[in-house]
Short mmCIF file of C-alpha atoms in Angstrom, two decimals:
data_model
loop_
_atom_site.label_atom_id
_atom_site.label_comp_id
_atom_site.label_asym_id
_atom_site.label_seq_id
_atom_site.Cartn_x
_atom_site.Cartn_y
_atom_site.Cartn_z
CA MET A 1 142.12 231.98 43.28
CA THR A 2 144.63 234.40 45.05
CA GLY A 3 146.56 237.39 43.56
CA ASP A 4 148.10 237.87 40.19
CA ARG A 5 148.45 234.63 38.56
CA ARG A 6 151.69 236.09 38.15
CA THR A 7 152.10 235.70 41.55
CA VAL A 8 150.43 232.76 41.74
CA LEU A 9 152.42 231.02 39.52
CA ALA A 10 155.74 231.67 41.05
CA ASP A 11 155.57 230.88 44.38
CA ALA A 12 153.95 227.42 43.19
CA ALA A 13 157.20 227.96 41.54
CA ILE A 14 159.16 228.01 44.68
CA GLY A 15 157.51 225.31 45.91
CA VAL A 16 158.47 222.74 43.15
CA LEU A 17 162.19 224.12 43.66
CA ALA A 18 162.28 223.62 46.65
CA GLU A 19 160.47 219.95 46.74
CA THR A 20 162.18 218.33 43.83
CA GLY A 21 165.36 221.05 43.22
CA MET A 22 166.53 222.12 40.00
CA ARG A 23 165.65 219.43 37.89
CA GLY A 24 161.89 219.05 38.25
CA LEU A 25 161.11 222.79 37.92
CA THR A 26 159.41 222.74 34.09
CA HIS A 27 156.58 224.11 33.52
CA ARG A 28 154.16 221.05 33.88
CA ALA A 29 155.78 220.39 37.90
CA VAL A 30 154.35 224.42 37.80
CA ASP A 31 151.00 223.71 36.62
CA ARG A 32 149.68 220.75 38.62
CA ALA A 33 151.75 222.81 41.97
CA ALA A 34 148.77 226.60 41.10
CA ASP A 35 146.09 223.91 40.74
CA MET A 36 146.50 225.21 37.34
CA PRO A 37 145.22 224.03 33.57
CA PRO A 38 148.10 222.24 31.38
CA GLY A 39 150.24 224.94 29.61
CA THR A 40 149.01 228.10 31.93
CA THR A 41 152.70 228.23 33.50
CA SER A 42 153.99 228.22 30.18
CA ALA A 43 151.83 231.14 28.75
CA TYR A 44 153.08 233.35 31.45
CA PHE A 45 156.81 232.31 31.33
CA ARG A 46 157.50 230.86 28.05
CA THR A 47 160.80 230.03 28.26
CA ARG A 48 162.55 228.33 31.06
CA HIS A 49 164.41 231.13 32.05
CA ALA A 50 161.47 232.82 31.78
CA LEU A 51 160.29 230.84 34.93
CA LEU A 52 163.18 231.20 37.14
CA THR A 53 164.05 234.54 37.00
CA ALA A 54 159.67 234.91 37.78
CA LEU A 55 160.35 232.48 40.76
CA VAL A 56 164.24 234.35 42.23
CA ARG A 57 162.46 237.61 41.59
CA ARG A 58 159.37 236.78 44.15
CA LEU A 59 162.01 234.53 46.27
CA VAL A 60 163.86 237.74 46.68
CA ALA A 61 159.82 240.52 47.81
CA ARG A 62 159.19 237.23 49.86
CA ASP A 63 162.40 237.45 51.81
CA GLN A 64 162.07 240.94 51.89
CA ALA A 65 158.48 241.48 53.22
CA GLU A 66 159.82 239.07 55.82
CA LEU A 67 162.92 240.90 56.32
CA ARG A 68 161.30 244.55 56.24
CA THR A 69 157.92 243.51 58.90
CA ALA A 70 161.85 241.83 61.51
CA GLY A 71 163.01 244.51 61.59
CA GLU A 72 160.20 246.96 61.96
CA GLY A 73 158.45 244.48 64.22
CA VAL A 74 160.77 243.45 66.79
CA PRO A 75 162.51 245.87 69.05
CA ALA A 76 166.52 246.64 68.53
CA PRO A 77 168.06 244.32 70.05
CA ARG A 78 169.97 246.00 73.44
CA ASN A 79 172.27 243.84 74.47
CA VAL A 80 174.22 240.84 73.25
CA ASP A 81 171.65 238.25 74.73
CA GLU A 82 168.66 239.96 72.93
CA LEU A 83 170.50 239.99 69.55
CA THR A 84 171.57 236.37 69.50
CA ASP A 85 168.38 235.65 70.37
CA THR A 86 166.81 237.26 67.58
CA ILE A 87 169.33 235.94 65.44
CA ALA A 88 167.75 232.57 66.96
CA VAL A 89 165.13 232.87 66.12
CA PHE A 90 165.66 234.07 62.20
CA ALA A 91 167.89 230.78 62.02
CA GLU A 92 164.57 229.04 63.55
CA ARG A 93 161.92 230.41 60.87
CA ARG A 94 164.42 229.54 57.74
CA LEU A 95 165.64 226.00 58.97
CA ALA A 96 161.10 225.75 58.48
CA GLY A 97 157.56 224.58 57.19
CA GLU A 98 158.00 227.64 54.44
CA GLY A 99 160.97 229.90 55.55
CA ARG A 100 162.35 225.67 54.51
CA GLN A 101 160.86 225.43 51.43
CA ARG A 102 162.52 229.67 50.16
CA SER A 103 165.76 228.11 52.07
CA LEU A 104 166.03 225.47 50.06
CA ALA A 105 164.96 227.80 47.03
CA ARG A 106 167.67 230.48 48.04
CA TYR A 107 170.74 227.76 47.74
CA ALA A 108 169.70 226.11 44.79
CA CYS A 109 169.10 229.86 42.81
CA ALA A 110 172.42 231.53 44.34
CA VAL A 111 173.78 228.17 42.62
CA GLU A 112 171.72 228.45 39.41
CA SER A 113 173.13 231.96 39.44
CA VAL A 114 176.60 230.96 38.63
CA HIS A 115 175.69 230.51 35.79
CA HIS A 116 172.61 233.06 35.35
CA PRO A 117 174.90 236.52 36.62
CA GLU A 118 171.11 238.53 35.54
CA LEU A 119 169.79 236.31 38.24
CA ARG A 120 172.87 236.49 40.85
CA GLU A 121 171.66 240.87 40.32
CA ILE A 122 168.39 239.75 41.64
CA LEU A 123 169.76 237.72 44.25
CA VAL A 124 172.04 240.17 45.98
CA PRO A 125 171.07 241.13 49.14
CA ARG A 126 169.67 244.51 49.70
CA GLU A 127 168.85 246.69 52.83
CA ASN A 128 166.12 245.88 55.29
CA ALA A 129 165.58 247.37 58.78
CA ALA A 130 167.07 243.57 60.23
CA ARG A 131 170.00 244.04 58.67
CA ASP A 132 169.99 247.67 60.41
CA SER A 133 169.08 246.85 63.37
CA VAL A 134 172.07 244.08 63.44
CA ARG A 135 175.19 246.89 62.19
CA ASP A 136 173.94 249.72 64.61
CA PHE A 137 173.80 247.63 67.49
CA LEU A 138 177.65 246.47 66.13
CA SER A 139 178.46 250.46 66.32
CA THR A 140 176.54 250.66 68.98
CA HIS A 141 178.95 248.52 70.21
CA GLY A 142 182.41 250.10 69.13
CA VAL A 143 182.79 247.50 66.43
CA THR A 144 184.87 250.03 64.03
CA ASP A 145 183.45 248.24 60.05
CA ALA A 146 180.29 247.74 61.37
CA GLU A 147 178.65 246.66 58.51
CA GLY A 148 181.41 244.57 56.95
CA ARG A 149 180.92 242.86 60.39
CA THR A 150 177.32 242.61 60.34
CA LEU A 151 177.75 241.19 56.51
CA THR A 152 180.51 238.35 57.56
CA LEU A 153 177.59 237.44 60.49
CA LEU A 154 175.22 237.11 58.66
CA ALA A 155 176.96 234.65 56.08
CA CYS A 156 178.01 233.76 58.81
CA VAL A 157 174.25 232.58 60.70
CA ASP A 158 173.99 232.38 55.95
CA GLY A 159 176.03 229.17 56.55
CA LEU A 160 174.77 227.43 59.02
CA VAL A 161 171.69 227.68 57.72
CA PHE A 162 172.38 225.93 54.65
CA ASP A 163 174.68 222.92 57.31
CA ARG A 164 171.58 222.46 58.99
CA LEU A 165 169.51 222.69 55.65
CA VAL A 166 171.74 219.29 54.40
CA SER A 167 172.54 217.57 57.79
CA GLY A 168 169.23 218.23 59.90
CA GLY A 169 169.41 219.96 62.91
CA GLY A 170 168.69 222.84 63.89
CA VAL A 171 171.25 225.29 65.02
CA PRO A 172 172.09 226.54 69.37
CA ARG A 173 171.64 228.77 70.62
CA GLU A 174 175.49 228.56 71.68
CA GLU A 175 176.82 228.80 67.92
CA ILE A 176 175.33 231.88 67.71
CA GLN A 177 176.11 233.72 70.25
CA GLY A 178 179.96 232.59 69.40
CA LEU A 179 179.26 234.25 66.01
CA VAL A 180 177.49 237.12 68.01
CA ALA A 181 180.66 237.23 70.61
CA ALA A 182 183.00 237.23 66.96
CA ALA A 183 181.81 240.34 65.60
CA LEU A 184 182.04 242.26 68.94
CA ARG A 185 185.98 241.17 69.18
CA LYS A 186 187.60 244.40 68.68
CA SER A 187 190.10 244.27 65.97
CA GLU A 188 193.68 243.27 66.42
CA GLU A 189 194.81 246.88 65.00
CA GLY A 190 193.18 248.71 67.27
#
């Protein structure tokens, strides 16, 4: 087995949550998914809440690593088409394979955080190079509230991803292009 046992168990818990939902997230299910002897998960995470907290921390760590890599590994977008393409690739990653699994787990945790505010604190979006890149692009293109528009744009993309996870399909580039255009629109006040 590679990696720290807590990390392996938290990763397995993410998979269990994505596959079976919140009700299916049990210590035994995580033991099975991690291919560990019965009782291993409960030895490391005594309560369900401890398991869920570890899962959320690991989920955020994996998301942040992905976003950091994406933001640092891709040159800053120079035009609207490049920004649209970058966001489209991000949305595709969130809808397929391991990205889909993490997306399903993230949304389940977000709903659960309504009842457990301490989880919400862990899930709060963090600064990352990808978000900085979007904000810098909007600022460079004359958007006065680049931070606010960045948050709105990314929340809208997140909403499209959620919708497609539930209803199926992908996020057409044209939808993302419309969101980018809206983020770039000059405010009515100015």
